[in-house]
Amino acid sequence: MSQPARSALSLRQVLIVPYVALVLLLAIVIGALSYVAGSRAVATVSDHLLIETVGRIGQAVDRHVVGSGAVLEAVFPNGMPAPASIGSDLANLRTRLWIATSLHIDPNNYAYYGNRAGQFIGLWRNSLDDGELRLKLKGDEPRTFFNFQGINGELHEASRETKVYDPRVRPWYKAGESAKLHTWTAVYIDYRHGGLVATRARRVLNAAGEFEGVVATDISLKGLNDFVSTLALSKNGIAFIVEPNGDLIASSASANIARQPDGSNKRLAAADSGHPLLAATYSEVRDTLASLKQAQLPQTRTFTGPGGQTIHAAFDRVKDDAGLEWITVVAVPASDFMQGVTANVVRTGLVGGIAALLAVVLGLRILGWVTGDLRRLSKSARAIGDGDLESPVDVHRNDEIGQLARTFETMQERLRTDRLTGLANREAFMRRLDGRVGRHRRAADIGPFAVLFVDLNHFKQVNDRLGHDAGDKVLTEIAERLREAVRASDFVARYAGDEFVVLLDRVESREQAERVRAHIEHVLAQPLRSVDPTPLGEQALGGAVGMAIFPDDGDEAESLMRFADHEMYTRKFGARGETPWADYHATPR
């Protein structure tokens, strides 16, 4: 009878080898799960952050172009007939052009009108006080340029063109003539400053209801390009704005205009930008947009880019009722998000192997510690992906996972913070205000609170006379003053430009809020310390402060902001003895 084969392994080996193998297998499984969890966390966070960023670009586009419609309506309000001759209504036209170019002097500092007789009038604002009137009252004569100061300043002839300028053959005139409503011309290169410009135009009828002429305004797109170029993206991330035909409007990765051998300028298309990631991203977005409706945007896409990289991208389509249609895009390589996750998973497997050889219990504790942090990171990432930018990552490590966690926290902070002043930004303030309203509705805090809307006086003169660097210093100083003027429980944010907002978390009465407002106005009126105010003359900076009390003046965040904004403009223009432009500021900007 044959004997059963004996095992060549000792009992110790029989007990240890399977157990060690199991622990090693467990380490491998945990490493794989950790990698998957980290990848999903990164995908969730990246999608959210990219959509947030492409949304910020869309808001910047909207703020840049939204004032152009008001400019045209200020020159020729809806229903106002155009005169048969510019000369018969020259004074009124000049006044309305001055008012129109005062509404949004940056970027709408040029408005003009041409009629079917070939006459032309245009007003170019060099500054808040200086203007240039461009005029021709006969169709066959060249334009004459006049310099003047103030709305009714005396005209001084500066120059006369040598060639006859016929508005009737210009693209803006033809576009306005053929469109029944507002319309945009194609983006073009301005021959004066060599930058990209878009023109908004509208036809104007005479008293008989017949076509008489076209009113238009130019918008420089340099501000959009500057905004996109300064977006806080990752090391290799890019952002750009492009027309549906592929021509670049703004880009953080390449120029949008190329100099030709003959000295002329030519617009660059995304495919010809010389930036592989930009060209590949536009190609992916172009093919995807063709199958999407506006309601399905914004969208995110993950695709394989140059060099086999995995690319995360987000894109949206910006449209308005005048025919503008631009595409905003943000793209970041996945490796920028992942950072040290892959290396950390390998390290986790090595730790598990060492733990299996040295002490199974210690190894399991280490693996549990690592996976616990990854689970917390994944949980926090899901919260961020759901729109909660206040959710703490709650991972405190000094290795790659900690570095990834701090990267997420930094990205959260950048989305919440105004880069110049260090205050919270507009989005963070609106989320805080929505939360405060919600807390009141849940009866967690039934006390009233107040919103203050602060707009600086004469800030444009600081930029004009002292320079934009000085303007930045002044904004930083004002931000510090506002922080010091309110309680620690109150919330201060930069809303836009030279506008700030304050949430007074709790006020006992309207009188208490009025005292705070008076204190802030006093603080703002103090002499500037960060710059030499001598070139500003006797004109103090100061500011107008609008106020809204919850719930007396509004029971929603938007209604509170609208009320405070309107009151601020009432106080601002009332102090000057002027009538506020309430129609243009009926909603928060």
C-alpha atoms as one frame of an Amber mdcrd trajectory, in Angstrom:
protein
   0.000   0.000   0.000   1.493   3.300  -1.012   1.990   5.950   1.629   0.474
   9.439   1.226   2.978  11.978   0.059   4.403  13.999   2.858   4.449  17.791
   2.802   7.923  19.229   2.527   6.823  22.222   4.620   7.106  22.405   8.347
   4.104  23.155  10.510   5.441  26.646  11.104   5.661  27.165   7.378   2.189
  25.777   6.806   0.811  28.224   9.357   2.870  31.224   8.317   3.031  31.029
   4.529  -0.752  31.063   3.867  -1.253  33.762   6.478   1.536  35.931   5.102
   0.238  35.328   1.579  -3.247  36.353   2.743  -1.899  39.529   4.333   0.123
  40.326   1.227  -2.930  39.718  -0.926  -4.927  41.914   1.421  -2.273  44.615
   1.095  -2.515  44.381  -2.681  -6.320  44.542  -2.564  -6.244  47.502  -0.197
  -3.702  49.236  -2.413  -5.916  48.685  -5.447  -9.015  49.907  -3.607  -7.089
  52.898  -2.320  -6.017  53.739  -5.853  -9.590  53.439  -7.121 -10.910  55.547
  -4.234  -8.227  58.178  -4.819  -8.936  58.230  -8.550 -12.648  58.652  -7.939
 -11.991  61.384  -5.411  -9.759  63.179  -7.882 -12.320  62.775 -10.671 -15.096
  64.139  -8.452 -13.091  67.115  -7.245 -11.607  67.873 -10.652 -15.016  67.893
 -12.346 -16.401  70.255  -9.724 -13.424  72.613  -9.755 -13.305  72.700 -13.554
 -17.016  73.498 -13.814 -16.573  76.205 -11.163 -13.691  77.697 -13.138 -15.462
  77.594 -16.507 -18.436  79.207 -14.769 -16.209  82.030 -13.516 -15.006  82.600
 -17.081 -18.614  82.732 -18.283 -19.440  85.283 -15.581 -16.448  87.377 -16.638
 -17.656  87.321 -20.263 -21.149  88.318 -19.162 -19.868  91.197 -17.011 -17.660
  92.341 -19.904 -20.382  92.515 -22.561 -23.604  93.043 -20.611 -23.235  96.831
 -20.441 -23.077  97.269 -24.204 -26.847  96.968 -24.607 -27.413  99.734 -22.070
 -24.919 101.934 -23.946 -26.900 101.664 -27.178 -30.186 102.312 -25.370 -28.702
 105.409 -23.723 -27.754 106.859 -27.131 -31.118 106.040 -28.707 -33.680 104.823
 -26.148 -36.143 102.329 -27.555 -38.807 104.197 -29.471 -36.877 107.476 -29.834
 -36.867 108.444 -33.533 -33.614 109.393 -35.218 -33.371 112.873 -36.758 -33.124
 113.170 -40.514 -29.868 115.089 -40.029 -27.323 114.765 -37.237 -26.779 118.520
 -37.364 -30.402 119.216 -36.406 -30.006 117.381 -33.085 -26.267 117.631 -32.543
 -26.327 118.927 -28.964 -28.718 116.223 -27.743 -26.820 113.482 -29.549 -23.545
 114.652 -28.028 -25.090 114.695 -24.521 -26.541 111.191 -24.885 -23.251 109.853
 -26.237 -21.445 111.289 -23.200 -23.968 109.688 -20.839 -23.779 106.378 -22.703
 -19.994 106.200 -22.498 -20.180 107.060 -18.784 -22.214 103.938 -17.949 -19.417
 101.405 -18.444 -16.379 103.469 -19.419 -14.327 100.302 -19.212 -14.772  98.670
 -21.709 -17.565 100.739 -23.391 -15.673 104.012 -23.877 -16.676 104.490 -27.535
 -20.195 104.873 -28.931 -21.151 106.183 -32.348 -23.969 106.603 -34.887 -24.116
 106.749 -38.659 -27.132 107.400 -40.860 -28.223 106.595 -44.373 -27.103 110.032
 -45.557 -23.506 109.090 -44.717 -23.345 111.389 -41.681 -21.465 110.220 -38.589
 -21.059 111.169 -34.930 -18.982 109.282 -32.375 -17.662 109.980 -28.892 -14.452
 108.426 -27.591 -13.810 108.796 -23.850 -10.119 109.130 -23.020 -10.933 109.408
 -19.316 -13.714 110.363 -16.941 -13.393 114.044 -17.929 -11.792 114.014 -21.406
 -13.631 113.234 -24.599 -13.047 113.204 -28.342 -15.967 113.957 -30.662 -15.697
 112.501 -34.180 -18.084 114.249 -36.547 -19.053 114.566 -40.189 -22.261 116.288
 -41.276 -21.891 115.692 -45.018 -21.666 112.286 -46.603 -18.816 113.193 -48.954
 -16.524 114.914 -46.424 -13.955 113.383 -44.040 -14.462 113.252 -40.293 -13.231
 116.010 -37.984 -11.963 115.165 -34.493 -12.653 117.593 -31.618 -11.231 117.482
 -28.089 -13.281 118.749 -25.133 -13.545 118.611 -21.359 -16.728 117.624 -19.492
 -20.169 116.898 -20.840 -20.741 120.361 -22.295 -17.128 121.444 -22.745 -16.119
 123.696 -25.623 -15.066 121.815 -28.766 -11.478 122.282 -29.991 -10.638 120.925
 -33.410  -7.722 118.500 -33.089  -7.435 116.883 -36.516  -9.235 116.050 -39.732
  -9.015 112.762 -41.599  -7.671 112.794 -45.119  -9.851 109.968 -46.411 -13.627
 110.053 -46.518 -15.071 107.750 -43.887 -18.396 106.335 -45.113 -20.223 104.580
 -42.250 -22.661 102.950 -44.681 -20.023 100.528 -45.969 -18.688  99.533 -42.562
 -19.452  96.018 -41.222 -21.134  97.385 -38.078 -23.511  99.492 -40.178 -24.427
  96.628 -42.485 -24.940  94.282 -39.538 -27.220  96.755 -37.734 -29.105  97.619
 -40.910 -30.021  93.999 -41.634 -30.918  92.998 -38.050 -34.217  93.954 -36.439
 -32.761  93.834 -32.911 -29.335  94.187 -31.290 -26.585  92.267 -33.073 -22.864
  91.600 -32.702 -20.350  91.928 -35.486 -17.655  89.319 -35.925 -14.647  89.744
 -33.648 -11.917  91.675 -35.460  -8.460  93.203 -34.930  -8.577  96.926 -34.223
  -6.118  98.764 -36.460  -5.336 101.396 -33.782  -4.135  99.234 -30.874  -3.845
  95.836 -32.570  -6.115  94.085 -30.058  -9.322  92.106 -30.533 -12.585  94.054
 -30.578 -16.263  93.169 -30.868 -18.960  95.667 -31.879 -22.599  95.659 -30.815
 -24.999  97.492 -33.147 -28.721  98.295 -33.458 -30.766  99.868 -36.205 -32.554
 103.177 -35.469 -35.814 104.243 -37.114 -37.038 107.747 -37.949 -40.370 109.311
 -36.968 -42.069 107.551 -39.893 -40.900 104.142 -38.674 -38.397 103.757 -41.490
 -34.750 102.802 -41.178 -32.602 105.877 -40.602 -29.241 104.718 -39.228 -27.242
 102.445 -36.937 -25.940 103.060 -33.410 -22.979 100.982 -32.185 -20.389 100.580
 -29.446 -16.978  98.869 -29.453 -15.748  96.500 -26.732 -12.061  95.735 -26.338
 -11.498  92.065 -25.458  -8.109  92.659 -23.829  -9.721  92.565 -20.372 -11.066
  89.075 -21.041  -7.660  87.862 -22.193  -6.062  89.322 -19.058  -8.650  87.631
 -16.839  -8.164  84.219 -18.457  -4.374  84.575 -18.296  -4.414  85.165 -14.535
  -6.743  82.309 -13.581  -5.264  80.168 -10.814  -5.115  76.805 -12.546  -2.747
  73.889 -12.025   0.846  73.783 -13.302  -0.118  72.495 -16.766  -3.773  73.571
 -16.865  -5.100  75.890 -19.565  -8.176  78.072 -20.042  -9.402  79.717 -23.223
 -12.372  81.345 -24.960 -13.000  80.506 -28.584 -15.572  81.215 -31.288 -17.489
  78.260 -32.764 -15.310  78.461 -35.895 -12.204  77.883 -33.765 -10.779  81.434
 -33.673  -9.296  82.279 -30.275 -10.693  85.197 -28.270  -8.629  84.738 -25.098
  -6.141  82.138 -23.917  -3.938  81.471 -20.905  -1.629  79.243 -22.967  -0.944
  81.078 -26.225  -1.370  84.320 -28.133  -4.640  85.022 -29.945  -3.039  87.184
 -32.651  -0.003  86.388 -34.806   2.242  88.838 -36.618   2.538  88.069 -40.342
   5.741  88.435 -42.416   4.294  91.512 -44.121   3.829  93.212 -40.726   0.080
  92.701 -40.540  -1.753  90.928 -37.742  -3.840  87.793 -38.120  -6.159  86.059
 -35.689  -5.077  82.631 -34.510  -7.323  79.584 -34.483  -7.112  77.049 -31.668
  -5.748  74.462 -34.096  -2.938  76.847 -35.125  -2.067  78.072 -31.627   1.091
  75.947 -31.400  -0.070  74.552 -28.047  -0.804  70.793 -28.365  -3.093  70.579
 -25.321  -5.128  73.597 -26.414  -5.566  72.257 -29.950  -6.474  68.750 -28.735
  -8.940  70.111 -26.175 -10.700  72.313 -28.703 -10.972  69.375 -31.106 -12.597
  67.268 -28.366 -14.937  70.083 -27.322 -15.909  70.955 -30.902 -16.939  67.374
 -31.663 -18.883  67.118 -28.393 -20.693  70.466 -28.650 -22.271  69.503 -31.930
 -24.503  66.996 -30.134 -25.359  69.085 -27.042 -28.125  71.579 -26.392 -27.676
  74.710 -24.276 -29.613  73.145 -21.379 -27.083  70.307 -21.201 -24.183  72.664
 -20.480 -21.767  73.053 -18.779 -20.215  69.645 -19.426 -17.056  67.813 -18.399
 -15.081  65.378 -20.515 -12.143  63.056 -19.886 -10.088  62.175 -22.944  -6.637
  61.078 -24.000  -4.532  64.076 -24.929  -1.038  64.630 -26.335   1.504  62.060
 -25.203  -1.217  59.697 -24.009  -2.071  61.900 -21.016  -5.501  61.677 -19.443
  -7.076  65.128 -19.638  -9.986  66.444 -17.583 -11.843  69.284 -19.327 -14.944
  71.405 -18.742 -16.656  73.661 -21.248 -19.702  75.866 -21.679 -21.366  77.958
 -24.354 -21.929  81.675 -23.635 -24.836  83.163 -25.576 -26.924  86.322 -25.429
 -30.021  87.691 -27.159 -27.916  89.734 -29.593 -26.374  86.685 -31.257 -23.131
  86.427 -29.312 -21.956  82.805 -29.074 -18.581  81.955 -27.534 -17.225  78.753
 -26.005 -15.371  78.775 -22.667 -13.009  75.871 -21.934 -10.765  74.727 -19.069
  -8.487  71.651 -19.292  -6.105  70.104 -16.751  -3.996  66.909 -17.100  -5.084
  64.241 -14.617  -1.486  63.977 -13.420  -1.767  67.517 -12.015  -4.590  66.339
  -9.762  -3.235  62.905  -8.885   0.217  64.109  -7.760   1.538  61.431  -5.367
  -1.491  59.125  -5.122   0.026  56.368  -7.256   3.346  56.455  -5.407   1.507
  56.348  -2.111  -0.444  53.231  -3.123   2.835  51.466  -3.971   4.211  52.558
  -0.628   1.111  51.151   1.059   1.768  47.769  -0.538   5.371  47.796   0.668
   4.267  48.677   4.167   1.817  45.805   4.049   4.548  43.402   2.973   6.886
  44.537   5.727   4.033  44.339   8.203   3.353  40.751   7.147   6.983  39.810
   7.807   7.356  41.737  11.062   3.943  41.888  12.688   0.557  41.261  11.114
  -1.253  43.381  13.646   1.034  46.375  13.150   0.705  45.993   9.389  -3.069
  45.921   9.547  -3.090  49.035  11.741  -0.880  50.877   9.289  -3.084  49.806
   6.367  -6.170  50.800   8.322  -4.628  54.213   9.029  -3.773  54.782   5.365
  -7.128  53.631   4.014  -8.917  55.623   6.701  -7.312  58.838   5.458  -8.144
  57.918   1.887 -11.746  57.279   2.875 -11.904  60.668   4.580 -10.346  62.266
   1.532 -12.862  60.529  -0.741 -15.752  61.561   1.526 -14.573  65.164   1.534
 -14.079  65.044  -2.242 -17.673  63.851  -2.714 -18.869  66.734  -0.540 -16.836
  69.194  -2.616 -18.188  67.592  -5.770 -21.712  68.266  -4.476 -20.896  71.972
  -4.191 -19.876  72.214  -0.529 -16.627  74.226  -0.738 -16.638  74.678   3.049
 -16.346  70.945   3.728 -13.015  70.273   5.540 -10.708  67.640   4.078  -9.705
  66.655   7.627  -6.552  64.807   6.598  -3.404  65.733   8.512  -0.373  64.039
   7.004   3.021  65.048   5.700   3.216  62.557   2.821   1.688  62.598  -0.654
  -1.868  62.037   0.609  -1.445  65.027   2.893  -0.026  66.969  -0.039  -3.061
  66.024  -2.125  -5.356  67.014   0.745  -3.620  70.375   1.075  -3.878  70.848
  -2.686  -7.647  70.348  -2.446  -7.805  72.780   0.472  -5.747  75.324  -1.469
  -8.042  74.989  -4.485 -11.080  75.420  -2.216  -9.527  78.504  -0.671  -8.698
  80.010  -4.086 -12.283  79.536  -5.200 -13.475  81.321  -2.061 -10.885  84.104
  -1.863 -10.248  87.336  -3.740  -6.581  87.139  -4.781  -5.828  90.856  -4.441
  -7.319  91.724  -1.040  -7.374  88.339   0.666 -11.069  88.864   1.445 -13.745
  86.358   0.546 -14.926  86.678  -3.057 -18.402  87.229  -4.407 -19.323  83.538
  -4.658 -18.185  82.843  -1.093 -20.188  85.798   0.203 -23.371  84.715  -1.572
 -22.987  81.187  -0.163 -22.486  82.637   3.331 -25.533  84.882   2.903 -27.672
  81.987   1.611 -26.550  79.944   4.611 -27.426  82.771   6.999 -30.923  83.050
   5.498 -31.312  79.264   5.708 -30.191  79.263   9.352 -32.857  81.833  10.145
 -35.537  79.751   8.418 -34.552  76.679  10.424 -35.119  78.783  13.545 -31.519
  78.101  14.540 -30.936  81.838  14.767 -34.066  83.988  14.563 -32.285  87.302
  15.180 -32.170  89.888  12.354 -29.004  90.604  10.427 -27.883  93.206   7.901
 -26.124  93.395   4.526 -23.964  96.430   3.686 -23.048  97.217   0.060 -19.959
  99.466  -0.168 -18.950 101.338  -3.337 -15.851 103.556  -3.298 -16.116 107.141
  -4.502 -13.801 108.477  -7.215 -11.795 105.247  -7.361 -11.419 105.650 -11.121
  -9.333 108.755 -10.448  -6.947 106.728  -8.299  -6.254 104.424 -11.259  -6.097
 107.302 -13.733  -3.829 109.571 -11.703  -1.785 107.149  -9.609  -1.787 104.024
 -11.745  -3.340 100.578 -11.395  -0.639  99.406  -8.987  -1.652 102.216  -6.649
  -5.286 101.260  -7.189  -4.494  97.724  -6.064  -2.793  99.089  -2.927  -5.813
 101.249  -2.169  -8.181  98.305  -2.560  -6.001  96.252  -0.199  -5.968  99.107
   2.332  -9.750  99.538   2.119 -10.193  95.787   2.619  -8.080  95.960   5.794
 -10.055  98.947   7.052 -13.331  97.106   6.551 -11.981  94.033   8.367 -10.978
  96.165  11.318 -14.214  98.172  11.333 -16.533  95.210  12.025 -16.762  92.416
  14.559 -15.001  89.068  14.268 -18.375  87.381  13.710 -19.169  89.628  10.717
 -18.170  88.652   7.165 -16.409  91.002   4.697 -15.976  90.237   0.991 -14.893
  91.948  -2.210 -17.921  91.920  -4.524 -16.462  93.286  -7.762 -13.993  96.014
  -8.758 -14.176  98.715  -6.087 -17.309  97.225  -4.481 -17.300  95.442  -1.123
 -20.036  93.760   0.899 -20.375  93.133   4.626 -22.665  90.653   6.406 -23.442
  91.923   9.902 -24.196  88.560  11.471 -26.532  89.899  14.121 -27.983  93.363
  14.788 -30.321  94.323  17.571 -32.069  97.074  15.628 -31.904  99.165  12.497
 -30.393 101.964  14.585 -27.479  99.689  15.550 -26.913  98.825  11.887 -27.044
 102.546  11.020 -24.311 103.207  13.580 -22.149 100.508  11.998 -22.780 102.002
   8.564 -21.858 105.491   9.801 -18.692 104.071  11.358 -17.692 102.360   8.096
 -18.334 105.539   6.072 -16.178 107.431   8.579 -13.401 104.828   8.289 -13.519
 104.963   4.472 -13.286 108.764   4.486  -9.940 108.771   6.320  -6.834 109.790
   4.286  -5.132 107.025   2.365  -1.977 105.542   3.905  -0.873 103.071   1.241
  -0.323 105.712  -1.473   0.484 109.416  -1.696  -2.952 111.064  -2.163  -1.517
 114.450  -3.237  -2.226 113.962  -6.994  -5.886 113.363  -6.116  -6.227 116.950
  -4.876  -8.885 117.753  -2.338 -11.218 115.018  -3.507 -11.410 112.406  -0.752
 -11.931 108.736  -1.614 -14.636 107.689   0.831 -17.508 105.473  -0.150 -21.274
 105.068  -0.287 -22.756 102.298   1.873 -26.143 100.782   1.091 -27.901  98.715
   3.754 -30.558  95.994   3.835 -32.015  94.492   7.027 -33.278  90.914   7.086
 -36.201  90.291   6.905 -37.590  93.876   6.688 -35.867  94.724   3.379 -35.793
  91.230   1.886 -36.147  87.610   2.864 -33.888  86.134   0.173 -30.194  86.629
  -0.516 -30.838  88.137  -3.948 -33.518  90.542  -2.693 -31.270  91.710   0.160
 -28.405  92.356  -2.267 -30.721  94.142  -4.680 -32.066  96.388  -1.916 -28.612
  97.212  -0.520 -27.239  97.866  -4.012 -30.132 100.178  -4.880 -29.844 102.079
  -1.596 -26.112 102.472  -2.101 -26.665 104.116  -5.485 -29.415 106.317  -4.030
 -27.034 107.522  -1.320 -24.113 107.857  -3.726 -25.885 109.984  -6.304 -28.085
 111.719  -3.729 -24.969 113.008  -1.969 -23.865 114.501  -5.301 -27.303 115.996
  -6.012 -27.718 113.665  -9.011 -30.373 111.154 -10.017 -29.188 107.518  -9.584
 -29.219 105.237 -12.611 -31.619 102.890 -10.861 -32.724 101.240 -14.066 -29.213
  99.980 -14.700 -28.656  98.626 -11.229 -32.003  97.024 -10.453 -30.358  93.641
 -10.033 -27.045  92.670  -8.371 -24.096  92.886 -10.730
